[in-house]
């Protein structure tokens, strides 16, 4: 196994820098940051924290919500273009006890009324929302 360490890469116009090969994983070191890659349209599912009471969603995360003990409210984070969150009915009980998704302040969901909530009340329902802009607000891209 070979190891290459680089502290800086000088900008090169019109040049492609390829790291790894197809199927490889490129990993950033601890404390390193990245930019310019954008989101892939997915979330990181929070499987270790099933939500059973009111909570505030976090950009880039997906939440399993258990309404077996009663209705639950999810508050959306402040919207920024490209922000993404997902919710999924953990025990198939949204039809009995719904999940209410509430935007931050006067933001919108699917271009509806400012501050208007969305209710998930179908058994097994899931929802993914992406924040577009102040006109549409959070847009459902999967239901």
PDB file of C-alpha atoms in Angstrom:
ATOM      1  CA  UNK A   1       0.000   0.000   0.000  1.00  0.00           C
ATOM      2  CA  UNK A   2       1.345   3.417  -0.974  1.00  0.00           C
ATOM      3  CA  UNK A   3       0.668   6.664   0.851  1.00  0.00           C
ATOM      4  CA  UNK A   4       0.816  10.146  -0.633  1.00  0.00           C
ATOM      5  CA  UNK A   5       0.563  13.210   1.594  1.00  0.00           C
ATOM      6  CA  UNK A   6      -0.139  16.641   0.113  1.00  0.00           C
ATOM      7  CA  UNK A   7      -0.399  19.884   2.087  1.00  0.00           C
ATOM      8  CA  UNK A   8      -1.609  22.113  -0.758  1.00  0.00           C
ATOM      9  CA  UNK A   9      -2.665  21.835  -4.375  1.00  0.00           C
ATOM     10  CA  UNK A  10      -2.006  24.825  -6.625  1.00  0.00           C
ATOM     11  CA  UNK A  11      -5.026  25.892  -8.697  1.00  0.00           C
ATOM     12  CA  UNK A  12      -4.851  24.739 -12.323  1.00  0.00           C
ATOM     13  CA  UNK A  13      -7.326  26.130 -14.832  1.00  0.00           C
ATOM     14  CA  UNK A  14      -8.974  23.519 -17.010  1.00  0.00           C
ATOM     15  CA  UNK A  15      -7.379  20.614 -15.137  1.00  0.00           C
ATOM     16  CA  UNK A  16      -9.225  17.683 -13.586  1.00  0.00           C
ATOM     17  CA  UNK A  17      -7.918  16.279 -10.313  1.00  0.00           C
ATOM     18  CA  UNK A  18      -8.971  12.658  -9.816  1.00  0.00           C
ATOM     19  CA  UNK A  19      -8.727  11.010  -6.416  1.00  0.00           C
ATOM     20  CA  UNK A  20      -9.308   7.280  -6.158  1.00  0.00           C
ATOM     21  CA  UNK A  21     -10.893   5.012  -8.739  1.00  0.00           C
ATOM     22  CA  UNK A  22     -14.412   3.815  -9.403  1.00  0.00           C
ATOM     23  CA  UNK A  23     -15.734   2.171  -6.248  1.00  0.00           C
ATOM     24  CA  UNK A  24     -13.054   3.726  -4.005  1.00  0.00           C
ATOM     25  CA  UNK A  25     -13.870   5.957  -1.054  1.00  0.00           C
ATOM     26  CA  UNK A  26     -12.186   9.317  -0.640  1.00  0.00           C
ATOM     27  CA  UNK A  27     -12.082  10.341   3.014  1.00  0.00           C
ATOM     28  CA  UNK A  28     -11.242  13.706   4.573  1.00  0.00           C
ATOM     29  CA  UNK A  29      -8.990  13.702   7.616  1.00  0.00           C
ATOM     30  CA  UNK A  30     -10.324  14.577  11.066  1.00  0.00           C
ATOM     31  CA  UNK A  31     -10.874  18.317  11.311  1.00  0.00           C
ATOM     32  CA  UNK A  32     -10.659  18.797   7.537  1.00  0.00           C
ATOM     33  CA  UNK A  33     -13.478  20.512   5.691  1.00  0.00           C
ATOM     34  CA  UNK A  34     -14.832  20.306   2.151  1.00  0.00           C
ATOM     35  CA  UNK A  35     -16.672  22.686  -0.104  1.00  0.00           C
ATOM     36  CA  UNK A  36     -18.066  22.768  -3.609  1.00  0.00           C
ATOM     37  CA  UNK A  37     -19.332  19.189  -3.661  1.00  0.00           C
ATOM     38  CA  UNK A  38     -23.008  19.995  -3.020  1.00  0.00           C
ATOM     39  CA  UNK A  39     -25.554  17.577  -1.587  1.00  0.00           C
ATOM     40  CA  UNK A  40     -26.494  14.393  -3.349  1.00  0.00           C
ATOM     41  CA  UNK A  41     -30.203  14.627  -2.487  1.00  0.00           C
ATOM     42  CA  UNK A  42     -29.924  12.213   0.409  1.00  0.00           C
ATOM     43  CA  UNK A  43     -30.058  12.459   4.183  1.00  0.00           C
ATOM     44  CA  UNK A  44     -28.211  10.714   6.992  1.00  0.00           C
ATOM     45  CA  UNK A  45     -30.857   8.668   8.828  1.00  0.00           C
ATOM     46  CA  UNK A  46     -30.800   9.072  12.619  1.00  0.00           C
ATOM     47  CA  UNK A  47     -31.450   5.439  13.542  1.00  0.00           C
ATOM     48  CA  UNK A  48     -30.194   5.812  17.117  1.00  0.00           C
ATOM     49  CA  UNK A  49     -32.745   8.464  18.086  1.00  0.00           C
ATOM     50  CA  UNK A  50     -36.362   7.595  17.273  1.00  0.00           C
ATOM     51  CA  UNK A  51     -38.470  10.733  17.800  1.00  0.00           C
ATOM     52  CA  UNK A  52     -41.513  10.423  20.102  1.00  0.00           C
ATOM     53  CA  UNK A  53     -42.032  14.063  21.156  1.00  0.00           C
ATOM     54  CA  UNK A  54     -41.763  17.512  19.547  1.00  0.00           C
ATOM     55  CA  UNK A  55     -38.342  18.065  17.968  1.00  0.00           C
ATOM     56  CA  UNK A  56     -36.532  20.375  15.574  1.00  0.00           C
ATOM     57  CA  UNK A  57     -35.241  18.747  12.395  1.00  0.00           C
ATOM     58  CA  UNK A  58     -31.653  19.314  11.245  1.00  0.00           C
ATOM     59  CA  UNK A  59     -30.511  19.941   7.683  1.00  0.00           C
ATOM     60  CA  UNK A  60     -29.125  16.797   6.049  1.00  0.00           C
ATOM     61  CA  UNK A  61     -30.811  14.406   8.466  1.00  0.00           C
ATOM     62  CA  UNK A  62     -33.682  11.928   8.249  1.00  0.00           C
ATOM     63  CA  UNK A  63     -35.839  11.052  11.258  1.00  0.00           C
ATOM     64  CA  UNK A  64     -37.887   8.003  12.194  1.00  0.00           C
ATOM     65  CA  UNK A  65     -40.935   9.230  14.114  1.00  0.00           C
ATOM     66  CA  UNK A  66     -42.887   6.992  16.512  1.00  0.00           C
ATOM     67  CA  UNK A  67     -46.412   8.336  17.129  1.00  0.00           C
ATOM     68  CA  UNK A  68     -47.618   5.194  18.913  1.00  0.00           C
ATOM     69  CA  UNK A  69     -47.897   7.200  22.167  1.00  0.00           C
ATOM     70  CA  UNK A  70     -49.519  10.271  20.605  1.00  0.00           C
ATOM     71  CA  UNK A  71     -49.187  12.903  17.905  1.00  0.00           C
ATOM     72  CA  UNK A  72     -45.739  14.448  17.330  1.00  0.00           C
ATOM     73  CA  UNK A  73     -44.654  17.807  15.902  1.00  0.00           C
ATOM     74  CA  UNK A  74     -41.482  18.288  13.836  1.00  0.00           C
ATOM     75  CA  UNK A  75     -40.232  21.857  13.491  1.00  0.00           C
ATOM     76  CA  UNK A  76     -38.258  22.540  10.321  1.00  0.00           C
ATOM     77  CA  UNK A  77     -34.927  24.351  10.595  1.00  0.00           C
ATOM     78  CA  UNK A  78     -34.522  27.808   9.063  1.00  0.00           C
ATOM     79  CA  UNK A  79     -34.533  27.283   5.306  1.00  0.00           C
ATOM     80  CA  UNK A  80     -31.431  27.762   3.204  1.00  0.00           C
ATOM     81  CA  UNK A  81     -31.320  26.845  -0.486  1.00  0.00           C
ATOM     82  CA  UNK A  82     -30.581  23.126  -0.836  1.00  0.00           C
ATOM     83  CA  UNK A  83     -31.355  22.203   2.781  1.00  0.00           C
ATOM     84  CA  UNK A  84     -32.932  18.734   2.996  1.00  0.00           C
ATOM     85  CA  UNK A  85     -34.794  16.805   5.724  1.00  0.00           C
ATOM     86  CA  UNK A  86     -36.791  13.556   5.764  1.00  0.00           C
ATOM     87  CA  UNK A  87     -39.359  11.946   8.046  1.00  0.00           C
ATOM     88  CA  UNK A  88     -40.631   8.353   8.178  1.00  0.00           C
ATOM     89  CA  UNK A  89     -43.458   6.670  10.125  1.00  0.00           C
ATOM     90  CA  UNK A  90     -41.529   4.339  12.466  1.00  0.00           C
ATOM     91  CA  UNK A  91     -44.411   2.116  13.670  1.00  0.00           C
ATOM     92  CA  UNK A  92     -46.998   2.731  10.939  1.00  0.00           C
ATOM     93  CA  UNK A  93     -49.151   4.823  13.309  1.00  0.00           C
ATOM     94  CA  UNK A  94     -49.410   8.178  11.513  1.00  0.00           C
ATOM     95  CA  UNK A  95     -53.005   7.230  10.607  1.00  0.00           C
ATOM     96  CA  UNK A  96     -53.891   7.068  14.319  1.00  0.00           C
ATOM     97  CA  UNK A  97     -51.572   9.805  15.654  1.00  0.00           C
ATOM     98  CA  UNK A  98     -50.242  12.112  12.922  1.00  0.00           C
ATOM     99  CA  UNK A  99     -46.945  13.914  12.515  1.00  0.00           C
ATOM    100  CA  UNK A 100     -47.317  17.674  12.056  1.00  0.00           C
ATOM    101  CA  UNK A 101     -44.447  19.318  10.151  1.00  0.00           C
ATOM    102  CA  UNK A 102     -44.172  23.035  10.911  1.00  0.00           C
ATOM    103  CA  UNK A 103     -41.982  25.524   9.006  1.00  0.00           C
ATOM    104  CA  UNK A 104     -39.662  27.973  10.713  1.00  0.00           C
ATOM    105  CA  UNK A 105     -41.422  31.313  11.331  1.00  0.00           C
ATOM    106  CA  UNK A 106     -43.253  32.509   8.227  1.00  0.00           C
ATOM    107  CA  UNK A 107     -41.561  30.118   5.792  1.00  0.00           C
ATOM    108  CA  UNK A 108     -43.742  28.048   3.472  1.00  0.00           C
ATOM    109  CA  UNK A 109     -44.185  24.390   2.591  1.00  0.00           C
ATOM    110  CA  UNK A 110     -44.939  23.678  -1.098  1.00  0.00           C
ATOM    111  CA  UNK A 111     -45.701  27.359  -1.711  1.00  0.00           C
ATOM    112  CA  UNK A 112     -48.637  27.323   0.723  1.00  0.00           C
ATOM    113  CA  UNK A 113     -49.560  29.839   3.378  1.00  0.00           C
ATOM    114  CA  UNK A 114     -46.699  31.417   5.307  1.00  0.00           C
ATOM    115  CA  UNK A 115     -46.211  29.431   8.513  1.00  0.00           C
ATOM    116  CA  UNK A 116     -48.730  26.774   7.412  1.00  0.00           C
ATOM    117  CA  UNK A 117     -48.107  23.239   8.684  1.00  0.00           C
ATOM    118  CA  UNK A 118     -48.241  19.939   6.834  1.00  0.00           C
ATOM    119  CA  UNK A 119     -49.879  16.902   8.454  1.00  0.00           C
ATOM    120  CA  UNK A 120     -48.726  13.366   7.712  1.00  0.00           C
ATOM    121  CA  UNK A 121     -51.652  11.096   8.599  1.00  0.00           C
ATOM    122  CA  UNK A 122     -51.303   8.019   6.387  1.00  0.00           C
ATOM    123  CA  UNK A 123     -50.018   4.735   7.784  1.00  0.00           C
ATOM    124  CA  UNK A 124     -46.367   4.186   6.872  1.00  0.00           C
ATOM    125  CA  UNK A 125     -46.011   7.618   5.261  1.00  0.00           C
ATOM    126  CA  UNK A 126     -42.642   9.214   4.657  1.00  0.00           C
ATOM    127  CA  UNK A 127     -41.681  12.647   3.386  1.00  0.00           C
ATOM    128  CA  UNK A 128     -38.533  14.350   2.084  1.00  0.00           C
ATOM    129  CA  UNK A 129     -38.418  18.144   1.853  1.00  0.00           C
ATOM    130  CA  UNK A 130     -35.856  20.377   0.125  1.00  0.00           C
ATOM    131  CA  UNK A 131     -35.753  24.133   0.731  1.00  0.00           C
ATOM    132  CA  UNK A 132     -35.824  26.032  -2.569  1.00  0.00           C
ATOM    133  CA  UNK A 133     -36.427  29.735  -1.882  1.00  0.00           C
ATOM    134  CA  UNK A 134     -38.796  32.154  -0.149  1.00  0.00           C
ATOM    135  CA  UNK A 135     -41.440  31.804  -2.896  1.00  0.00           C
ATOM    136  CA  UNK A 136     -41.941  28.035  -2.582  1.00  0.00           C
ATOM    137  CA  UNK A 137     -40.142  27.390   0.685  1.00  0.00           C
ATOM    138  CA  UNK A 138     -39.798  23.680   1.507  1.00  0.00           C
ATOM    139  CA  UNK A 139     -40.797  21.497  -1.488  1.00  0.00           C
ATOM    140  CA  UNK A 140     -41.803  17.876  -1.005  1.00  0.00           C
ATOM    141  CA  UNK A 141     -39.728  15.782  -3.382  1.00  0.00           C
ATOM    142  CA  UNK A 142     -40.802  12.382  -2.077  1.00  0.00           C
ATOM    143  CA  UNK A 143     -43.991  11.356  -0.275  1.00  0.00           C
TER     144      UNK A 143
END
